[in-house]
Coordinates of C-alpha atoms in Angstrom, one line a residue:
X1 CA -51.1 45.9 -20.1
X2 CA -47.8 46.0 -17.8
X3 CA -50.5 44.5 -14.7
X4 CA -49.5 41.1 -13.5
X5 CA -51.9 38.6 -15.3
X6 CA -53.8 36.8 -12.6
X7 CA -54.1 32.9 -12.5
X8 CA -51.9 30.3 -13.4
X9 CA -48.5 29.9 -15.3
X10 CA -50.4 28.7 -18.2
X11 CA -52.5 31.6 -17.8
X12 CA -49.9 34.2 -18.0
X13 CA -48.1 32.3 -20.1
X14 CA -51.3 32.7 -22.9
X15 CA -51.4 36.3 -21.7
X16 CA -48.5 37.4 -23.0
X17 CA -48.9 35.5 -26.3
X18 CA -52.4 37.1 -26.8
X19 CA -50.6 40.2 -26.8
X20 CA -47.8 39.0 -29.0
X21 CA -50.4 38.1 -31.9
X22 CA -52.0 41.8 -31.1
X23 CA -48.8 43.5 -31.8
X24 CA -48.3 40.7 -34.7
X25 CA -51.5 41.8 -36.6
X26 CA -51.6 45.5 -35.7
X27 CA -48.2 45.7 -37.5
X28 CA -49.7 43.6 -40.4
X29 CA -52.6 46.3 -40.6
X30 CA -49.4 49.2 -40.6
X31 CA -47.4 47.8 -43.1
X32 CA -49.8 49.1 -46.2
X33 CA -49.6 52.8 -45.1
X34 CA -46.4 52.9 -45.1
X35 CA -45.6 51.2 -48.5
X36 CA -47.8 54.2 -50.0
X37 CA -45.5 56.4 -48.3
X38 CA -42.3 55.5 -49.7
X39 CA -38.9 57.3 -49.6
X40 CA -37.8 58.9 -52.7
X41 CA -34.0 58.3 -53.1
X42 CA -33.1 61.1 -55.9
X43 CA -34.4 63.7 -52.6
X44 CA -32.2 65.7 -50.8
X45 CA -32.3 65.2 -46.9
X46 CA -31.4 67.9 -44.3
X47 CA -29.7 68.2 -40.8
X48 CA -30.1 72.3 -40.8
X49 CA -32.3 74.8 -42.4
X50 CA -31.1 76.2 -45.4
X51 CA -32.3 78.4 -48.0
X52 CA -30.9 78.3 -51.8
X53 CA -32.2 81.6 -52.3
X54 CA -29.2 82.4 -50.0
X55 CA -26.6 80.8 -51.5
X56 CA -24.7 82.9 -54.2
X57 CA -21.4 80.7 -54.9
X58 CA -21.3 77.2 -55.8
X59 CA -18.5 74.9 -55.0
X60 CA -17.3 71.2 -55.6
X61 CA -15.2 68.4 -55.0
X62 CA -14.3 66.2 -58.0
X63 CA -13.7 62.7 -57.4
X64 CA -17.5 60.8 -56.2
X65 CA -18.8 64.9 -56.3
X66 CA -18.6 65.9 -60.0
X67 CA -17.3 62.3 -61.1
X68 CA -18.3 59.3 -60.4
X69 CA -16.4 56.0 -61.0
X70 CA -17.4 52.4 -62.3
X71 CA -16.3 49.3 -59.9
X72 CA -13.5 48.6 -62.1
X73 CA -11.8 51.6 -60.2
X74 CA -11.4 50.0 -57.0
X75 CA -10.6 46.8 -58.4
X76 CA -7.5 49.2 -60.3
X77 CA -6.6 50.5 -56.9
X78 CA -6.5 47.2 -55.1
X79 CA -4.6 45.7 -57.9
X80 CA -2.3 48.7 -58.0
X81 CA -1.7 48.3 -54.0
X82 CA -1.1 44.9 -53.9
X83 CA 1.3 44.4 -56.9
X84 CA 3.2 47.3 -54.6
X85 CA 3.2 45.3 -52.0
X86 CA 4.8 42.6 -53.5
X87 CA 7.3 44.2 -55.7
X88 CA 8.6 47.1 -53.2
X89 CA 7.7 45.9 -49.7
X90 CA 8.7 42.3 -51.0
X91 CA 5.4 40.8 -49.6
X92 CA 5.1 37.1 -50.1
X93 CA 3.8 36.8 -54.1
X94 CA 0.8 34.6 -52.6
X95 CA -1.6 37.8 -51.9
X96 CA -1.5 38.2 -55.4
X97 CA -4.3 35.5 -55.6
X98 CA -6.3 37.8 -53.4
X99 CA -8.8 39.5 -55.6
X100 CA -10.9 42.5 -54.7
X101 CA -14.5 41.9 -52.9
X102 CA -17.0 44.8 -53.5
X103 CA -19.5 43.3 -51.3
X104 CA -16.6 42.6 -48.3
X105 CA -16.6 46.5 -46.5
X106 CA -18.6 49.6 -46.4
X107 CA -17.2 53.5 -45.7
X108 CA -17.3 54.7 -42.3
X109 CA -15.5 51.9 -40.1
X110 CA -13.0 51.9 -37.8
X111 CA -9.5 50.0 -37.8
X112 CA -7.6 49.1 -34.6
X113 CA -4.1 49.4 -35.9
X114 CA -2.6 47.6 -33.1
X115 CA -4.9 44.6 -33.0
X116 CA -5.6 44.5 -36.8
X117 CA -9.6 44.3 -36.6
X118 CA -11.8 46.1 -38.7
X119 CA -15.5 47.3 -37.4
X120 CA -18.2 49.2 -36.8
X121 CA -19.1 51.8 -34.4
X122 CA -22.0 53.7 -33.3
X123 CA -22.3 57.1 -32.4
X124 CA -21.5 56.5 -28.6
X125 CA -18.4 54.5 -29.4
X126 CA -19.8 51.2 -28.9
X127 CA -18.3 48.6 -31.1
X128 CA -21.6 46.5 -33.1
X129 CA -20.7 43.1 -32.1
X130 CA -21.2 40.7 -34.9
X131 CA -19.4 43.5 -37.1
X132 CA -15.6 43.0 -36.0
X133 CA -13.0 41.1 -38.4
X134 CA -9.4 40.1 -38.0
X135 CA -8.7 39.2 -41.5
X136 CA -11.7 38.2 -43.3
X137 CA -13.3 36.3 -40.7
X138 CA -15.5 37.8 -38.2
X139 CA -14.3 37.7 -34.3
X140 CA -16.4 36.0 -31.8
X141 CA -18.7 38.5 -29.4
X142 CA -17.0 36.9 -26.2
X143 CA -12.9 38.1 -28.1
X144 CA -14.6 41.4 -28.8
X145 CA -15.2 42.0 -25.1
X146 CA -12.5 40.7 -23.4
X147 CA -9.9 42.6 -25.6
X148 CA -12.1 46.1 -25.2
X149 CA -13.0 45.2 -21.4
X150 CA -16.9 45.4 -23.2
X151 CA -17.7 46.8 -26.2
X152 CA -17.3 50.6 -25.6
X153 CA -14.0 52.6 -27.4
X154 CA -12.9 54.8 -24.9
X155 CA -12.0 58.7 -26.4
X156 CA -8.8 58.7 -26.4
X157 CA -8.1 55.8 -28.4
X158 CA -10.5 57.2 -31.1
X159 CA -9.0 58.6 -34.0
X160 CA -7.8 61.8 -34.2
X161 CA -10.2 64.7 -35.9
X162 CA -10.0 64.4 -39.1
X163 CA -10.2 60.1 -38.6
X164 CA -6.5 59.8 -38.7
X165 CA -4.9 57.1 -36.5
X166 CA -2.3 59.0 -34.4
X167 CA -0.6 60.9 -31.6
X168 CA -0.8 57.6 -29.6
X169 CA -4.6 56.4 -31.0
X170 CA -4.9 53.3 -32.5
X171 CA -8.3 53.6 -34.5
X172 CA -8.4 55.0 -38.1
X173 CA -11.4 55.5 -39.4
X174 CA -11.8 54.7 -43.2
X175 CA -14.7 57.9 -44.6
X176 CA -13.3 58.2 -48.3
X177 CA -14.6 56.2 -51.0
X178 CA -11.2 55.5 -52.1
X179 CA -10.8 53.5 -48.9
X180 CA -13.0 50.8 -49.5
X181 CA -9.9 48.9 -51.3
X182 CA -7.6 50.0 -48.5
X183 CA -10.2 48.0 -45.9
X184 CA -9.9 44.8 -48.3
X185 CA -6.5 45.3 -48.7
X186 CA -5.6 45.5 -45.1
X187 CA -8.3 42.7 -44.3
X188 CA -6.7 40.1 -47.3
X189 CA -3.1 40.8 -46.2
X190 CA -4.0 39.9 -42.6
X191 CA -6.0 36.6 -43.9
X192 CA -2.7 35.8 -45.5
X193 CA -0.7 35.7 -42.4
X194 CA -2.8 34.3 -40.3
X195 CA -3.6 31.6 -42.2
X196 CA 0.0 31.0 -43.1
X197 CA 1.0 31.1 -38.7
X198 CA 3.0 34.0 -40.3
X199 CA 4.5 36.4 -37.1
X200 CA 3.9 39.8 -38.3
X201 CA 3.7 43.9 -36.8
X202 CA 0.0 44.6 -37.0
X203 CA 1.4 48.4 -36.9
X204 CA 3.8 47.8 -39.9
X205 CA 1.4 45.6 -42.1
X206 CA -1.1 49.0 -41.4
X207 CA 1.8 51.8 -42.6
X208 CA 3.0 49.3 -45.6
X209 CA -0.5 48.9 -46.8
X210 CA -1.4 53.0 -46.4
X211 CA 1.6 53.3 -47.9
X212 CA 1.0 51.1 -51.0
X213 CA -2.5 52.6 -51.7
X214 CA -1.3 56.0 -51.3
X215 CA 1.4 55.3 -53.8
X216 CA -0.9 54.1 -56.3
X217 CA -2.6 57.7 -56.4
X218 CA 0.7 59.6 -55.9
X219 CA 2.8 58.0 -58.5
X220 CA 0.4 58.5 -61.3
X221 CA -0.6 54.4 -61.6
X222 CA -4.4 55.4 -60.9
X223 CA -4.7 58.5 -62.3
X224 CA -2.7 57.0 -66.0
X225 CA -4.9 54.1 -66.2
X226 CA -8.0 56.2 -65.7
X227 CA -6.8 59.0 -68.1
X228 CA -5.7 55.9 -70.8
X229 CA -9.2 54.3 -70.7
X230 CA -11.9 57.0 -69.1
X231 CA -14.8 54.7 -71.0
X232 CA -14.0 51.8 -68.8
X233 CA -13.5 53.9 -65.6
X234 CA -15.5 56.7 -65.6
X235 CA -19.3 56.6 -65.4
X236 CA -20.5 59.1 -67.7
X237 CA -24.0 61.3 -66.5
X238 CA -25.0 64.2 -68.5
X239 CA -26.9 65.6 -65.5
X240 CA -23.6 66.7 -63.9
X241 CA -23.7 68.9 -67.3
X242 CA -27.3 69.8 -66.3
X243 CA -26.8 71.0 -62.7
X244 CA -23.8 72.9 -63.5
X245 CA -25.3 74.7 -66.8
X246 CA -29.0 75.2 -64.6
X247 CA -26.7 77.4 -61.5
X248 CA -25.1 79.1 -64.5
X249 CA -28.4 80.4 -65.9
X250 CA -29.4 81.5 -62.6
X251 CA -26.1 83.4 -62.4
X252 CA -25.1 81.6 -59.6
X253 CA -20.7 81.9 -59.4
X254 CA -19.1 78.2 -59.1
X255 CA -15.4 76.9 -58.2
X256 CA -13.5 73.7 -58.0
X257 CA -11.4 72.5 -55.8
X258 CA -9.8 68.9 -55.8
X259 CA -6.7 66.9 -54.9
X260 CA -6.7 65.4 -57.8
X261 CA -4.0 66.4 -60.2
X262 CA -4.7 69.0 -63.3
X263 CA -4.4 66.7 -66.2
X264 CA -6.5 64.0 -64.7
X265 CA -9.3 66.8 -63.8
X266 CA -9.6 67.9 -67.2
X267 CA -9.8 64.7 -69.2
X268 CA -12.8 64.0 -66.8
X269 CA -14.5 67.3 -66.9
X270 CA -13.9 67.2 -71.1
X271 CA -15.4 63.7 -70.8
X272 CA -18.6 64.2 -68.6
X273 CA -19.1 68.2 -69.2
X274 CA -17.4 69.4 -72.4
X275 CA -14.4 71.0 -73.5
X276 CA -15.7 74.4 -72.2
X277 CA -16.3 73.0 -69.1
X278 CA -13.7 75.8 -67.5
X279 CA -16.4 78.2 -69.0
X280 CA -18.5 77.1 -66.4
X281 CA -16.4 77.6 -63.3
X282 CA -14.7 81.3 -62.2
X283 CA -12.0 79.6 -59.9
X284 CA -10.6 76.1 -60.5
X285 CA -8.0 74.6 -57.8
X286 CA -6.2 71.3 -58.6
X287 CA -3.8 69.4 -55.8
X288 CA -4.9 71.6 -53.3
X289 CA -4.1 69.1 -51.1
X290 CA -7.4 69.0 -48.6
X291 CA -7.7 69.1 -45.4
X292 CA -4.5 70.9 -45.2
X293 CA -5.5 73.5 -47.7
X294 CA -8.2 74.7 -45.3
X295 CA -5.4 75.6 -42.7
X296 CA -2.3 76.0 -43.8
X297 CA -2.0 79.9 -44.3
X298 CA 1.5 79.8 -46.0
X299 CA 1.3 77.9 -49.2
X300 CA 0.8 80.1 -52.3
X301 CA -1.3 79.7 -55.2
X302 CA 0.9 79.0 -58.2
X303 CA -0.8 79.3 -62.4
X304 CA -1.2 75.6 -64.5
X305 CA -0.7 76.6 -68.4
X306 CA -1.7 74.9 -71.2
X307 CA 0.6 72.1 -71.1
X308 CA 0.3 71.3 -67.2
X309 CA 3.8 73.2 -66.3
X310 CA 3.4 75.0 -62.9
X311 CA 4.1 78.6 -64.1
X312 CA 5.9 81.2 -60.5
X313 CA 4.5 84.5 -61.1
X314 CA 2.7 85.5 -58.3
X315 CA -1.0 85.4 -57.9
X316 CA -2.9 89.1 -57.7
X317 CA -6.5 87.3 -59.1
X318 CA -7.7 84.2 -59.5
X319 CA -9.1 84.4 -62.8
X320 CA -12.3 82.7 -65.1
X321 CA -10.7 80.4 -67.5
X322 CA -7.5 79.4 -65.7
X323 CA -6.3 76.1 -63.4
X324 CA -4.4 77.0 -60.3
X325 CA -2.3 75.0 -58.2
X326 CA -2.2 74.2 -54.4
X327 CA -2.8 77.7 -52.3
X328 CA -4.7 78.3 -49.2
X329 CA -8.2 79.4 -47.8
X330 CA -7.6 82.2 -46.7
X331 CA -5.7 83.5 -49.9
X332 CA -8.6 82.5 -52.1
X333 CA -10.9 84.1 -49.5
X334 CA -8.9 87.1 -49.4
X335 CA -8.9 87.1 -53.5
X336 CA -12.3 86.1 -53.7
X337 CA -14.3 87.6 -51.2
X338 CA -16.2 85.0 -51.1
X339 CA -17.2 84.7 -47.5
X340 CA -19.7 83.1 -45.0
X341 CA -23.2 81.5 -45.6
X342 CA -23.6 82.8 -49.0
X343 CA -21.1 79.7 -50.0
X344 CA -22.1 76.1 -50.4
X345 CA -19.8 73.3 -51.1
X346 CA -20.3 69.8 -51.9
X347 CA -17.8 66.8 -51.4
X348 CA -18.0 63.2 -50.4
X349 CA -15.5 63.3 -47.7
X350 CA -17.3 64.0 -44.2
X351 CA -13.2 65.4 -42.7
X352 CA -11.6 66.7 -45.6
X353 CA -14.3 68.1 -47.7
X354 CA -16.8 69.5 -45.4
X355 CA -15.5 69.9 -41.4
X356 CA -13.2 72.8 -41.5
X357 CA -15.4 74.4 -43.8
X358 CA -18.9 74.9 -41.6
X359 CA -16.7 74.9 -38.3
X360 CA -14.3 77.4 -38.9
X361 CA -15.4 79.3 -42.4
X362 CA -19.7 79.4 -41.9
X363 CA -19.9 77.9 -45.3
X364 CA -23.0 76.0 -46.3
X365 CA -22.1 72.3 -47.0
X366 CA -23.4 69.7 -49.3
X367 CA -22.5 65.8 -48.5
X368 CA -22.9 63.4 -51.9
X369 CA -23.4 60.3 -50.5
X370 CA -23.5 57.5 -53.4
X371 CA -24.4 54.8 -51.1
X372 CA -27.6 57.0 -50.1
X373 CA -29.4 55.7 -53.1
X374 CA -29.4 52.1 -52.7
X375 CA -29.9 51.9 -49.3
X376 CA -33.0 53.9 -50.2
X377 CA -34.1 51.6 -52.3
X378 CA -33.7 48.8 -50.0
X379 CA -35.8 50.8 -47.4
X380 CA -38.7 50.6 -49.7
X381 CA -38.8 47.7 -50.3
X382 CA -42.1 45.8 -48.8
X383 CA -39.7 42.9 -47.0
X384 CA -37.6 45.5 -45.2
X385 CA -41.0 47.1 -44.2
X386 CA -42.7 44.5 -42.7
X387 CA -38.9 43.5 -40.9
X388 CA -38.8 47.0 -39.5
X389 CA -42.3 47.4 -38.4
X390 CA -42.2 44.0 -36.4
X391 CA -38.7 44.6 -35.1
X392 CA -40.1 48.3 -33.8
X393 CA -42.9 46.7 -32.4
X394 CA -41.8 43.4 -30.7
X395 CA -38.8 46.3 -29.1
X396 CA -42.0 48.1 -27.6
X397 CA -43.4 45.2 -26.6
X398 CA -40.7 43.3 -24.8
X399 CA -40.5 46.9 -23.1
X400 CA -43.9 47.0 -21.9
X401 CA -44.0 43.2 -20.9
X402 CA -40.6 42.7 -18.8
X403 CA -42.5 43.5 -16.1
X404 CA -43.8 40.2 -15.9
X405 CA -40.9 38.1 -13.0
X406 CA -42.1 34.5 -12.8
X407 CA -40.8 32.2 -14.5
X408 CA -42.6 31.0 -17.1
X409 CA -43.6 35.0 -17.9
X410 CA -39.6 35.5 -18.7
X411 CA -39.4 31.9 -20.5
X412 CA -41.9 33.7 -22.9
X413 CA -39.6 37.0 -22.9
X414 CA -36.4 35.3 -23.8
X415 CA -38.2 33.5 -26.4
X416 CA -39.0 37.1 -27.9
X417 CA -35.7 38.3 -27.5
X418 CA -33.7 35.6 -29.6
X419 CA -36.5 36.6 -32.4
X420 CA -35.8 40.0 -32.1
X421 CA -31.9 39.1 -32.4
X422 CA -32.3 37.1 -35.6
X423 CA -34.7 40.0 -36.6
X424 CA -31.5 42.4 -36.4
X425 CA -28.9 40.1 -38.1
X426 CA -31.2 39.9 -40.9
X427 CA -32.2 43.5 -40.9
X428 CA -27.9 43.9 -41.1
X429 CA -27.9 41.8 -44.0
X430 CA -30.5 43.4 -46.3
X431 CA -27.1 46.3 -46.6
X432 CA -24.1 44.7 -46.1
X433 CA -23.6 40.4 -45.0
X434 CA -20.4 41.7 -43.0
X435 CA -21.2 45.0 -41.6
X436 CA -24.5 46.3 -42.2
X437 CA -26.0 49.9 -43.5
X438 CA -23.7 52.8 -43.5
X439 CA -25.6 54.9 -40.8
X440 CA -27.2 52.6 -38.3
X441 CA -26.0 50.2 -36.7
X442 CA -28.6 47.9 -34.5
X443 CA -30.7 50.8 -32.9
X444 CA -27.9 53.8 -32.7
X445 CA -26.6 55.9 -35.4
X446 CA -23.6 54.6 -37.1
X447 CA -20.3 56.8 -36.0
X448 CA -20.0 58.1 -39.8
X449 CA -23.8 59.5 -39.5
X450 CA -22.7 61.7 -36.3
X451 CA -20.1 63.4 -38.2
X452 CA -22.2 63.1 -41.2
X453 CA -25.0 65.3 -39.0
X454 CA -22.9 67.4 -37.3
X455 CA -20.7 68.7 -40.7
X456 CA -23.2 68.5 -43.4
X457 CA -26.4 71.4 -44.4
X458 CA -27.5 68.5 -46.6
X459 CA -26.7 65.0 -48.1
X460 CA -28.0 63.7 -51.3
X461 CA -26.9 60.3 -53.2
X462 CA -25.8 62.5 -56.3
X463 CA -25.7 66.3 -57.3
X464 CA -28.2 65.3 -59.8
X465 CA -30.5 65.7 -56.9
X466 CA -30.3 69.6 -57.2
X467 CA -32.2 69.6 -60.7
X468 CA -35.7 68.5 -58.7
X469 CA -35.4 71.3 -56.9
X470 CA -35.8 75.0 -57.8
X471 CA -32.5 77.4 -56.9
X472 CA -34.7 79.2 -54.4
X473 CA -36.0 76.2 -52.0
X474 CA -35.5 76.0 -48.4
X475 CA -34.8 73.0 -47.1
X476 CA -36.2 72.0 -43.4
X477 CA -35.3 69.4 -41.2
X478 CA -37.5 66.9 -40.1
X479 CA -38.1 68.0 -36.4
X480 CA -38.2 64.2 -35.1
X481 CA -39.6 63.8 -31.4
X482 CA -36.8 63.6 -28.9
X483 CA -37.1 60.8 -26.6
X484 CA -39.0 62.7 -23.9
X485 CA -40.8 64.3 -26.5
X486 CA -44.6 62.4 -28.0
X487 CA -44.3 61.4 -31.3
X488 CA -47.1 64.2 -32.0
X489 CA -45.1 66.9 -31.1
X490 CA -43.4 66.7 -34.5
X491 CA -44.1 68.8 -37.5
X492 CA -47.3 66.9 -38.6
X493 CA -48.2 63.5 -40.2
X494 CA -45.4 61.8 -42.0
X495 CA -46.6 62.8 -45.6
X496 CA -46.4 66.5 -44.9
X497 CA -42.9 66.3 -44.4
X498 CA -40.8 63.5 -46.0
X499 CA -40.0 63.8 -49.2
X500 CA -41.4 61.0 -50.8
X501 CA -41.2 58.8 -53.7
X502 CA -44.6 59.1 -54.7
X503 CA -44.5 62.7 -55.1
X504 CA -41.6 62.7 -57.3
X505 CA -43.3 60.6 -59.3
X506 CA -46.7 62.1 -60.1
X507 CA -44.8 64.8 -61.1

């Protein structure tokens, strides 16, 4: 096929569009054999092999790991920030008409402090044009590359390791869930000055809004409101009950660990567990204070009692039953014994839950990724399917055919590539209007799945996941053809291996 037709320009020209309506109804034939292979989105996906028959000691992060939220939360938190704002940082009172947009950011994206645009960026630190905003309007591809000199984000203006903007970087990048108000905080604020010819310190707007959202969980306001009105705010699942009471049959040992003050955690746990839930855990940390907890070797653990007072005695054993306060690693290691590979942890925060653990402790970890789910779902979906399948193949085929030089050959190939753009905005949109899914962006892996790969065992939408699997499965990563490899070289035909919808639900 990559031969130069003979004959005229017309000739060629119906050449390549024979070829076009080839690749047209071959996909059409493919779509049906993949819509009977659909993806299950309560499955658990792996980046390493891993055996639960190994894995003696449980543990879990609370918030969007044991707990999950309703949207009023974030709405709270944006509310929270921006009333802040106004009333300490004596912002104009005109934000306040701002309201909160669910739909406006996704986790995972990167902010330039010093240029106060939000985006997306793939694994190879190339900025997805289309995907940058100054405000709440989006920046024109032609900005994008003459403020970054192209689209690439050179290292060492990245953000730091744990996605912190410092030490002279400018980009933070926003993995908690918590942060999706922070992005629509920082996004409205800017809107308002701009819009207003307002002069303002990108860098100062950036620390005032941080700030204001970190005040809102460190003077209580989030934490009362949830604790006054835990119907409204808390999503209740009986299945957290489930998985937690399933590893306790099967003896496995389990411990907490959260940032998340002691009252807060236990009107949750009583809420979506039971008042025994204690009973279910041997060790249960509150404020430890993550990602410092997993390095700082000084800080002792200190005893919660009863009534939430921070008791001094010094810890010899952290006991069953009991709520401790801040600590370190090493001293619960050292107490515990609990050590290596045998130990699997879950959190929803790629940095602070999960990176020090598998890169410096050999623990097992366990990603809960809530957005998992629906993206899933929208990946089933037949109109997705048929996008996809044609996108994948026109790619191949613009590939094969750009060997074709005359004139009226490349007429036909720029006609094919302004399809195959409009093929990718709308692929973009069936996620997110403004920034598309959370791990791809056109063709590369988002920058959040590259840390999501490289720190996580597994990912799952929920831990409710764990009950369709028994305590002793090994989970084994797809071994996907590298880009020198054939596609045959994987582990067999797609239904042997992906854990699919179907499956789940003949059973």
């Amino acid at each position: 096929p990559c031969a130069r037709p003979p004959g005229t320009a017309s000739d060629r020209k119906r050449y390549l569009w024979e070829r076009y309506r080839e690749a047209k109804r071959s996909t059409e034939e493919l779509v049906p054999s993949i819509m009977s292979n659909l993806l299950n989105p309560d499955a658990i996906f792996s980046n390493n092999e891993m055996s639960l028959s190994d894995i003696e000691i449980y543990g879990f992060d609370y918030d969007y790991t044991l707990v999950f939220y309703s949207k009023h939360l974030h709405t709270l938190i944006f509310n929270a920030a921006r009333d802040l704002l106004i009333n300490e940082h004596r912002y104009p009172a005109e934000i306040r008409k701002y309201e909160y947009d669910p739909n406006f950011a996704i986790r995972g994206l990167h902010y330039d402090v010093q240029r106060a645009v939000l985006m997306k960026i793939d694994a190879f630190h190339y900025i997805q044009l289309g995907t940058v905003y100054r405000g709440l309007s989006v920046v024109p591809d032609e900005e994008v590359i003459e403020m970054y000199e192209g689209s690439h984000v050179p290292l060492e203006q990245m953000s730091d390791f744990y996605g912190k903007s410092s030490h002279g970087n400018t980009m933070k990048q926003f993995m908690d869930i918590f942060s999706l108000p922070e992005m629509s905080l920082l996004s409205c604020v800017n809107e308002y000055f701009l819009k207003n010819n307002i002069d303002y310190e990108p860098v100062h707007l950036y620390k005032d809004v941080k700030d204001a959202i970190r005040d809102v969980h460190i003077k209580g306001i989030m934490y009362g409101a949830v604790e006054a009105d835990i119907d409204k705010y808390i999503c209740y699942a009986e299945q957290t009950r489930a998985v937690l009471a399933k590893l306790a049959d099967h003896g496995k040992k389990m411990f907490l660990i959260t940032n998340s003050p002691s009252s807060f955690v236990d009107k949750g746990m009583s809420y979506i567990v039971g008042k025994d839930w204690r009973d279910l855990f041997d060790v249960v940390i509150v404020q430890a204070e993550k990602p410092s907890f997993f390095n700082d070797k000084r800080r002792p653990f200190r005893k919660v009692n009863e009534k939430g007072v921070l008791l001094w005695d010094k810890i010899y054993k952290l006991q069953k039953g009991q709520i401790y306060k801040q600590g370190n690693l090493y001293e619960f290691l050292k107490l515990t014994g609990w050590r290596g590979s045998k130990v699997l942890y879950f959190g929803d925060h790629i940095y602070s839950d999960l990176a020090d653990l598998t890169l410096k402790h050999g623990w097992r970890t366990g990603a809960i990724i809530p957005e998992l789910r629906s993206e899933l779902r929208i990946m089933n979906t037949e109109q997705y399917i048929q996008t996809m399948t044609w996108l994948q193949t026109l790619t191949g085929l613009l590939e094969r055919m750009q060997v074709h030089r005359d004139a009226e050959s490349q007429l036909v190939l720029e006609e094919w590539k302004r399809e195959r753009k409009e093929m990718r905005e709308m692929n973009k949109s069936f996620f997110n209007a403004h920034f598309g899914s959370l791990f791809r962006t056109d063709q590369n892996p988002t920058y959040f799945l590259r840390r999501l790969s490289r720190f996580a065992d597994i990912y799952m939408a929920s831990l409710s996941c764990l009950l369709n699997y028994d305590v002793s499965h090994t989970f084994y990563p797809r071994r996907t053809p590298l880009q020198h490899e054939l596609p045959a070289w994987s582990d067999g035909p797609p239904t042997c291996r992906l854990p699919l919808l179907q499956a789940a639900q003949a059973k």
